[in-house]
Amino acid sequence: MSTLYTINQSWHRMTWLFEQVAFANKGDAILLIEDGVLTIDSSTTLASFAAKSQAAGIAVFALREDAIARGVGEPINGIELIDVDGFVSLVAEHDKHVAW
């Protein structure tokens, strides 16, 4: 059983947020959406978060349309930009969905 976590707020607003996903398991996925994509511009925090997620076998994605709408640059290694179709695929692939 795998879980998809969606994060719709920037870590600037919710500094504890990325610590909360530490209980995610191998095979789970995290998707940054809405203002959550603003985290892509915070390279120090995001680099640490992406590295920890990769080491744990947790895939991290960001919604391309939201990144473009907010003028966010390209994500760092370990974060894959996906489109809305990719979002739908992630929902279908995971048994549970947790939104933050």
mmCIF file of N, CA and C in Angstrom:
data_model
loop_
_atom_site.group_PDB
_atom_site.id
_atom_site.type_symbol
_atom_site.label_atom_id
_atom_site.label_comp_id
_atom_site.label_asym_id
_atom_site.label_seq_id
_atom_site.Cartn_x
_atom_site.Cartn_y
_atom_site.Cartn_z
ATOM 1 N N MET A 1 0.845 -1.175 0.000
ATOM 2 C CA MET A 1 0.000 0.000 0.000
ATOM 3 C C MET A 1 0.894 1.243 0.000
ATOM 4 N N SER A 2 0.705 2.118 -0.962
ATOM 5 C CA SER A 2 1.527 3.325 -1.061
ATOM 6 C C SER A 2 0.650 4.574 -0.928
ATOM 7 N N THR A 3 1.313 5.667 -0.566
ATOM 8 C CA THR A 3 0.605 6.916 -0.312
ATOM 9 C C THR A 3 1.166 8.033 -1.178
ATOM 10 N N LEU A 4 0.287 8.866 -1.693
ATOM 11 C CA LEU A 4 0.661 10.091 -2.388
ATOM 12 C C LEU A 4 0.376 11.249 -1.448
ATOM 13 N N TYR A 5 1.422 12.033 -1.153
ATOM 14 C CA TYR A 5 1.290 13.224 -0.320
ATOM 15 C C TYR A 5 1.314 14.441 -1.232
ATOM 16 N N THR A 6 0.304 15.292 -1.151
ATOM 17 C CA THR A 6 0.332 16.541 -1.906
ATOM 18 C C THR A 6 0.543 17.681 -0.922
ATOM 19 N N ILE A 7 1.448 18.575 -1.284
ATOM 20 C CA ILE A 7 1.776 19.724 -0.442
ATOM 21 C C ILE A 7 1.455 20.977 -1.246
ATOM 22 N N ASN A 8 0.531 21.783 -0.739
ATOM 23 C CA ASN A 8 0.095 22.953 -1.504
ATOM 24 C C ASN A 8 0.522 24.283 -0.891
ATOM 25 N N GLN A 9 1.421 24.246 0.105
ATOM 26 C CA GLN A 9 1.895 25.482 0.714
ATOM 27 C C GLN A 9 3.416 25.511 0.704
ATOM 28 N N SER A 10 3.965 26.686 0.558
ATOM 29 C CA SER A 10 5.409 26.853 0.550
ATOM 30 C C SER A 10 5.976 26.564 1.930
ATOM 31 N N TRP A 11 7.187 26.019 1.973
ATOM 32 C CA TRP A 11 7.816 25.749 3.263
ATOM 33 C C TRP A 11 8.051 27.055 4.025
ATOM 34 N N HIS A 12 8.073 28.205 3.351
ATOM 35 C CA HIS A 12 8.243 29.484 4.038
ATOM 36 C C HIS A 12 7.084 29.735 5.002
ATOM 37 N N ARG A 13 5.925 29.210 4.640
ATOM 38 C CA ARG A 13 4.730 29.368 5.466
ATOM 39 C C ARG A 13 4.585 28.252 6.480
ATOM 40 N N MET A 14 5.020 27.088 6.116
ATOM 41 C CA MET A 14 4.837 25.903 6.950
ATOM 42 C C MET A 14 6.187 25.220 7.141
ATOM 43 N N THR A 15 7.070 25.808 7.923
ATOM 44 C CA THR A 15 8.429 25.299 8.041
ATOM 45 C C THR A 15 8.491 23.873 8.572
ATOM 46 N N TRP A 16 7.514 23.455 9.307
ATOM 47 C CA TRP A 16 7.489 22.107 9.874
ATOM 48 C C TRP A 16 7.049 21.053 8.871
ATOM 49 N N LEU A 17 6.515 21.494 7.741
ATOM 50 C CA LEU A 17 5.843 20.591 6.822
ATOM 51 C C LEU A 17 6.732 19.453 6.335
ATOM 52 N N PHE A 18 7.954 19.777 5.934
ATOM 53 C CA PHE A 18 8.811 18.740 5.374
ATOM 54 C C PHE A 18 9.298 17.762 6.435
ATOM 55 N N GLU A 19 9.329 18.173 7.690
ATOM 56 C CA GLU A 19 9.653 17.251 8.762
ATOM 57 C C GLU A 19 8.517 16.252 8.967
ATOM 58 N N GLN A 20 7.307 16.680 8.701
ATOM 59 C CA GLN A 20 6.141 15.824 8.900
ATOM 60 C C GLN A 20 6.082 14.665 7.901
ATOM 61 N N VAL A 21 6.679 14.825 6.745
ATOM 62 C CA VAL A 21 6.629 13.739 5.765
ATOM 63 C C VAL A 21 7.749 12.737 5.996
ATOM 64 N N ALA A 22 8.495 12.904 7.076
ATOM 65 C CA ALA A 22 9.583 11.972 7.388
ATOM 66 C C ALA A 22 9.065 10.556 7.617
ATOM 67 N N PHE A 23 7.795 10.407 7.923
ATOM 68 C CA PHE A 23 7.247 9.075 8.153
ATOM 69 C C PHE A 23 6.792 8.391 6.864
ATOM 70 N N ALA A 24 6.980 9.049 5.728
ATOM 71 C CA ALA A 24 6.634 8.425 4.445
ATOM 72 C C ALA A 24 7.517 7.208 4.229
ATOM 73 N N ASN A 25 7.019 6.245 3.506
ATOM 74 C CA ASN A 25 7.712 4.982 3.293
ATOM 75 C C ASN A 25 8.226 4.843 1.864
ATOM 76 N N LYS A 26 9.134 3.916 1.689
ATOM 77 C CA LYS A 26 9.638 3.590 0.356
ATOM 78 C C LYS A 26 8.449 3.263 -0.545
ATOM 79 N N GLY A 27 8.440 3.854 -1.737
ATOM 80 C CA GLY A 27 7.344 3.628 -2.680
ATOM 81 C C GLY A 27 6.280 4.711 -2.635
ATOM 82 N N ASP A 28 6.301 5.539 -1.585
ATOM 83 C CA ASP A 28 5.374 6.667 -1.514
ATOM 84 C C ASP A 28 5.863 7.772 -2.444
ATOM 85 N N ALA A 29 5.024 8.764 -2.675
ATOM 86 C CA ALA A 29 5.399 9.898 -3.524
ATOM 87 C C ALA A 29 4.908 11.191 -2.884
ATOM 88 N N ILE A 30 5.651 12.259 -3.151
ATOM 89 C CA ILE A 30 5.280 13.590 -2.686
ATOM 90 C C ILE A 30 5.135 14.466 -3.916
ATOM 91 N N LEU A 31 4.030 15.200 -3.987
ATOM 92 C CA LEU A 31 3.777 16.088 -5.106
ATOM 93 C C LEU A 31 3.581 17.508 -4.591
ATOM 94 N N LEU A 32 4.423 18.422 -5.058
ATOM 95 C CA LEU A 32 4.308 19.841 -4.723
ATOM 96 C C LEU A 32 3.343 20.478 -5.718
ATOM 97 N N ILE A 33 2.274 21.077 -5.204
ATOM 98 C CA ILE A 33 1.275 21.719 -6.053
ATOM 99 C C ILE A 33 0.997 23.126 -5.520
ATOM 100 N N GLU A 34 0.280 23.916 -6.291
ATOM 101 C CA GLU A 34 -0.115 25.273 -5.913
ATOM 102 C C GLU A 34 1.107 26.018 -5.352
ATOM 103 N N ASP A 35 1.005 26.646 -4.168
ATOM 104 C CA ASP A 35 2.142 27.378 -3.612
ATOM 105 C C ASP A 35 3.256 26.448 -3.115
ATOM 106 N N GLY A 36 2.993 25.173 -3.041
ATOM 107 C CA GLY A 36 4.037 24.218 -2.665
ATOM 108 C C GLY A 36 5.199 24.232 -3.646
ATOM 109 N N VAL A 37 4.929 24.591 -4.918
ATOM 110 C CA VAL A 37 6.005 24.640 -5.923
ATOM 111 C C VAL A 37 6.987 25.767 -5.648
ATOM 112 N N LEU A 38 6.608 26.747 -4.826
ATOM 113 C CA LEU A 38 7.520 27.837 -4.490
ATOM 114 C C LEU A 38 8.761 27.315 -3.772
ATOM 115 N N THR A 39 8.657 26.152 -3.196
ATOM 116 C CA THR A 39 9.773 25.527 -2.511
ATOM 117 C C THR A 39 10.924 25.248 -3.471
ATOM 118 N N ILE A 40 10.621 25.080 -4.749
ATOM 119 C CA ILE A 40 11.653 24.795 -5.746
ATOM 120 C C ILE A 40 12.702 25.900 -5.771
ATOM 121 N N ASP A 41 12.302 27.137 -5.481
ATOM 122 C CA ASP A 41 13.248 28.255 -5.467
ATOM 123 C C ASP A 41 14.073 28.341 -4.188
ATOM 124 N N SER A 42 13.799 27.485 -3.229
ATOM 125 C CA SER A 42 14.520 27.484 -1.956
ATOM 126 C C SER A 42 15.528 26.347 -1.973
ATOM 127 N N SER A 43 16.600 26.532 -2.708
ATOM 128 C CA SER A 43 17.507 25.424 -3.013
ATOM 129 C C SER A 43 18.119 24.759 -1.791
ATOM 130 N N THR A 44 18.437 25.498 -0.748
ATOM 131 C CA THR A 44 19.076 24.880 0.420
ATOM 132 C C THR A 44 18.137 23.895 1.089
ATOM 133 N N THR A 45 16.942 24.329 1.419
ATOM 134 C CA THR A 45 15.977 23.451 2.067
ATOM 135 C C THR A 45 15.544 22.336 1.136
ATOM 136 N N LEU A 46 15.292 22.668 -0.101
ATOM 137 C CA LEU A 46 14.814 21.669 -1.044
ATOM 138 C C LEU A 46 15.878 20.621 -1.328
ATOM 139 N N ALA A 47 17.136 21.027 -1.421
ATOM 140 C CA ALA A 47 18.205 20.068 -1.686
ATOM 141 C C ALA A 47 18.279 19.026 -0.575
ATOM 142 N N SER A 48 18.191 19.469 0.659
ATOM 143 C CA SER A 48 18.211 18.550 1.796
ATOM 144 C C SER A 48 16.988 17.638 1.765
ATOM 145 N N PHE A 49 15.826 18.218 1.516
ATOM 146 C CA PHE A 49 14.585 17.458 1.457
ATOM 147 C C PHE A 49 14.628 16.425 0.328
ATOM 148 N N ALA A 50 15.092 16.839 -0.856
ATOM 149 C CA ALA A 50 15.158 15.936 -2.012
ATOM 150 C C ALA A 50 16.142 14.803 -1.750
ATOM 151 N N ALA A 51 17.287 15.121 -1.159
ATOM 152 C CA ALA A 51 18.290 14.092 -0.884
ATOM 153 C C ALA A 51 17.761 13.063 0.110
ATOM 154 N N LYS A 52 17.108 13.517 1.164
ATOM 155 C CA LYS A 52 16.547 12.599 2.158
ATOM 156 C C LYS A 52 15.447 11.737 1.534
ATOM 157 N N SER A 53 14.624 12.344 0.694
ATOM 158 C CA SER A 53 13.543 11.596 0.042
ATOM 159 C C SER A 53 14.102 10.529 -0.889
ATOM 160 N N GLN A 54 15.090 10.898 -1.695
ATOM 161 C CA GLN A 54 15.704 9.936 -2.615
ATOM 162 C C GLN A 54 16.318 8.778 -1.848
ATOM 163 N N ALA A 55 17.025 9.074 -0.777
ATOM 164 C CA ALA A 55 17.672 8.030 0.016
ATOM 165 C C ALA A 55 16.649 7.063 0.611
ATOM 166 N N ALA A 56 15.454 7.569 0.895
ATOM 167 C CA ALA A 56 14.399 6.747 1.482
ATOM 168 C C ALA A 56 13.536 6.055 0.430
ATOM 169 N N GLY A 57 13.801 6.295 -0.855
ATOM 170 C CA GLY A 57 13.002 5.671 -1.912
ATOM 171 C C GLY A 57 11.653 6.334 -2.109
ATOM 172 N N ILE A 58 11.574 7.620 -1.803
ATOM 173 C CA ILE A 58 10.331 8.377 -1.950
ATOM 174 C C ILE A 58 10.493 9.335 -3.133
ATOM 175 N N ALA A 59 9.649 9.207 -4.126
ATOM 176 C CA ALA A 59 9.717 10.060 -5.314
ATOM 177 C C ALA A 59 9.093 11.423 -5.007
ATOM 178 N N VAL A 60 9.732 12.484 -5.520
ATOM 179 C CA VAL A 60 9.217 13.840 -5.309
ATOM 180 C C VAL A 60 8.967 14.482 -6.677
ATOM 181 N N PHE A 61 7.784 15.058 -6.818
ATOM 182 C CA PHE A 61 7.358 15.678 -8.066
ATOM 183 C C PHE A 61 6.864 17.099 -7.789
ATOM 184 N N ALA A 62 6.810 17.905 -8.833
ATOM 185 C CA ALA A 62 6.197 19.232 -8.762
ATOM 186 C C ALA A 62 5.328 19.414 -9.998
ATOM 187 N N LEU A 63 4.186 20.029 -9.823
ATOM 188 C CA LEU A 63 3.251 20.230 -10.931
ATOM 189 C C LEU A 63 3.732 21.386 -11.815
ATOM 190 N N ARG A 64 4.041 21.066 -13.055
ATOM 191 C CA ARG A 64 4.611 22.026 -14.007
ATOM 192 C C ARG A 64 3.731 23.262 -14.188
ATOM 193 N N GLU A 65 2.435 23.063 -14.357
ATOM 194 C CA GLU A 65 1.531 24.191 -14.586
ATOM 195 C C GLU A 65 1.561 25.184 -13.424
ATOM 196 N N ASP A 66 1.627 24.679 -12.205
ATOM 197 C CA ASP A 66 1.694 25.565 -11.042
ATOM 198 C C ASP A 66 3.032 26.290 -10.979
ATOM 199 N N ALA A 67 4.107 25.595 -11.338
ATOM 200 C CA ALA A 67 5.437 26.220 -11.357
ATOM 201 C C ALA A 67 5.490 27.348 -12.382
ATOM 202 N N ILE A 68 4.953 27.112 -13.564
ATOM 203 C CA ILE A 68 4.937 28.128 -14.615
ATOM 204 C C ILE A 68 4.096 29.326 -14.176
ATOM 205 N N ALA A 69 2.931 29.058 -13.608
ATOM 206 C CA ALA A 69 2.032 30.132 -13.186
ATOM 207 C C ALA A 69 2.656 31.022 -12.111
ATOM 208 N N ARG A 70 3.588 30.461 -11.339
ATOM 209 C CA ARG A 70 4.215 31.217 -10.255
ATOM 210 C C ARG A 70 5.625 31.694 -10.609
ATOM 211 N N GLY A 71 6.015 31.491 -11.860
ATOM 212 C CA GLY A 71 7.320 31.961 -12.313
ATOM 213 C C GLY A 71 8.489 31.258 -11.660
ATOM 214 N N VAL A 72 8.286 30.019 -11.284
ATOM 215 C CA VAL A 72 9.321 29.247 -10.598
ATOM 216 C C VAL A 72 10.255 28.619 -11.623
ATOM 217 N N GLY A 73 11.538 28.603 -11.309
ATOM 218 C CA GLY A 73 12.535 28.026 -12.200
ATOM 219 C C GLY A 73 12.519 26.509 -12.196
ATOM 220 N N GLU A 74 13.502 25.950 -12.861
ATOM 221 C CA GLU A 74 13.627 24.498 -12.941
ATOM 222 C C GLU A 74 13.977 23.922 -11.573
ATOM 223 N N PRO A 75 13.419 22.777 -11.235
ATOM 224 C CA PRO A 75 13.725 22.165 -9.940
ATOM 225 C C PRO A 75 15.140 21.573 -9.930
ATOM 226 N N ILE A 76 15.636 21.314 -8.736
ATOM 227 C CA ILE A 76 16.954 20.708 -8.602
ATOM 228 C C ILE A 76 16.846 19.202 -8.830
ATOM 229 N N ASN A 77 17.978 18.547 -8.899
ATOM 230 C CA ASN A 77 17.992 17.089 -9.063
ATOM 231 C C ASN A 77 17.140 16.432 -7.980
ATOM 232 N N GLY A 78 16.415 15.423 -8.381
ATOM 233 C CA GLY A 78 15.584 14.693 -7.441
ATOM 234 C C GLY A 78 14.132 15.114 -7.443
ATOM 235 N N ILE A 79 13.813 16.216 -8.126
ATOM 236 C CA ILE A 79 12.429 16.684 -8.231
ATOM 237 C C ILE A 79 12.057 16.662 -9.710
ATOM 238 N N GLU A 80 11.010 15.934 -10.038
ATOM 239 C CA GLU A 80 10.583 15.833 -11.432
ATOM 240 C C GLU A 80 9.346 16.691 -11.670
ATOM 241 N N LEU A 81 9.392 17.522 -12.702
ATOM 242 C CA LEU A 81 8.211 18.288 -13.090
ATOM 243 C C LEU A 81 7.262 17.376 -13.862
ATOM 244 N N ILE A 82 5.990 17.405 -13.492
ATOM 245 C CA ILE A 82 4.986 16.616 -14.209
ATOM 246 C C ILE A 82 3.819 17.521 -14.565
ATOM 247 N N ASP A 83 3.031 17.088 -15.548
ATOM 248 C CA ASP A 83 1.852 17.853 -15.946
ATOM 249 C C ASP A 83 0.614 17.284 -15.248
ATOM 250 N N VAL A 84 -0.555 17.825 -15.585
ATOM 251 C CA VAL A 84 -1.795 17.392 -14.948
ATOM 252 C C VAL A 84 -2.065 15.911 -15.212
ATOM 253 N N ASP A 85 -1.745 15.429 -16.403
ATOM 254 C CA ASP A 85 -1.924 14.002 -16.690
ATOM 255 C C ASP A 85 -1.054 13.149 -15.774
ATOM 256 N N GLY A 86 0.169 13.632 -15.499
ATOM 257 C CA GLY A 86 1.051 12.935 -14.569
ATOM 258 C C GLY A 86 0.482 12.917 -13.160
ATOM 259 N N PHE A 87 -0.169 14.008 -12.768
ATOM 260 C CA PHE A 87 -0.830 14.090 -11.471
ATOM 261 C C PHE A 87 -1.915 13.022 -11.375
ATOM 262 N N VAL A 88 -2.725 12.921 -12.408
ATOM 263 C CA VAL A 88 -3.799 11.915 -12.433
ATOM 264 C C VAL A 88 -3.200 10.507 -12.331
ATOM 265 N N SER A 89 -2.116 10.269 -13.029
ATOM 266 C CA SER A 89 -1.452 8.958 -12.970
ATOM 267 C C SER A 89 -0.964 8.651 -11.561
ATOM 268 N N LEU A 90 -0.386 9.653 -10.886
ATOM 269 C CA LEU A 90 0.083 9.440 -9.516
ATOM 270 C C LEU A 90 -1.067 9.071 -8.586
ATOM 271 N N VAL A 91 -2.193 9.755 -8.739
ATOM 272 C CA VAL A 91 -3.360 9.446 -7.911
ATOM 273 C C VAL A 91 -3.803 8.002 -8.144
ATOM 274 N N ALA A 92 -3.816 7.583 -9.400
ATOM 275 C CA ALA A 92 -4.244 6.226 -9.734
ATOM 276 C C ALA A 92 -3.258 5.166 -9.236
ATOM 277 N N GLU A 93 -1.978 5.503 -9.191
ATOM 278 C CA GLU A 93 -0.937 4.546 -8.794
ATOM 279 C C GLU A 93 -0.869 4.310 -7.287
ATOM 280 N N HIS A 94 -1.375 5.239 -6.487
ATOM 281 C CA HIS A 94 -1.246 5.134 -5.037
ATOM 282 C C HIS A 94 -2.587 4.838 -4.381
ATOM 283 N N ASP A 95 -2.531 4.026 -3.349
ATOM 284 C CA ASP A 95 -3.745 3.575 -2.670
ATOM 285 C C ASP A 95 -4.370 4.658 -1.788
ATOM 286 N N LYS A 96 -3.495 5.493 -1.207
ATOM 287 C CA LYS A 96 -3.967 6.530 -0.304
ATOM 288 C C LYS A 96 -3.477 7.892 -0.778
ATOM 289 N N HIS A 97 -4.204 8.937 -0.366
ATOM 290 C CA HIS A 97 -3.823 10.309 -0.696
ATOM 291 C C HIS A 97 -3.936 11.154 0.569
ATOM 292 N N VAL A 98 -2.850 11.836 0.901
ATOM 293 C CA VAL A 98 -2.848 12.728 2.060
ATOM 294 C C VAL A 98 -2.520 14.127 1.542
ATOM 295 N N ALA A 99 -3.383 15.086 1.806
ATOM 296 C CA ALA A 99 -3.181 16.468 1.343
ATOM 297 C C ALA A 99 -2.801 17.342 2.514
ATOM 298 N N TRP A 100 -1.728 18.125 2.309
ATOM 299 C CA TRP A 100 -1.295 19.102 3.327
ATOM 300 C C TRP A 100 -1.256 20.457 2.725
#
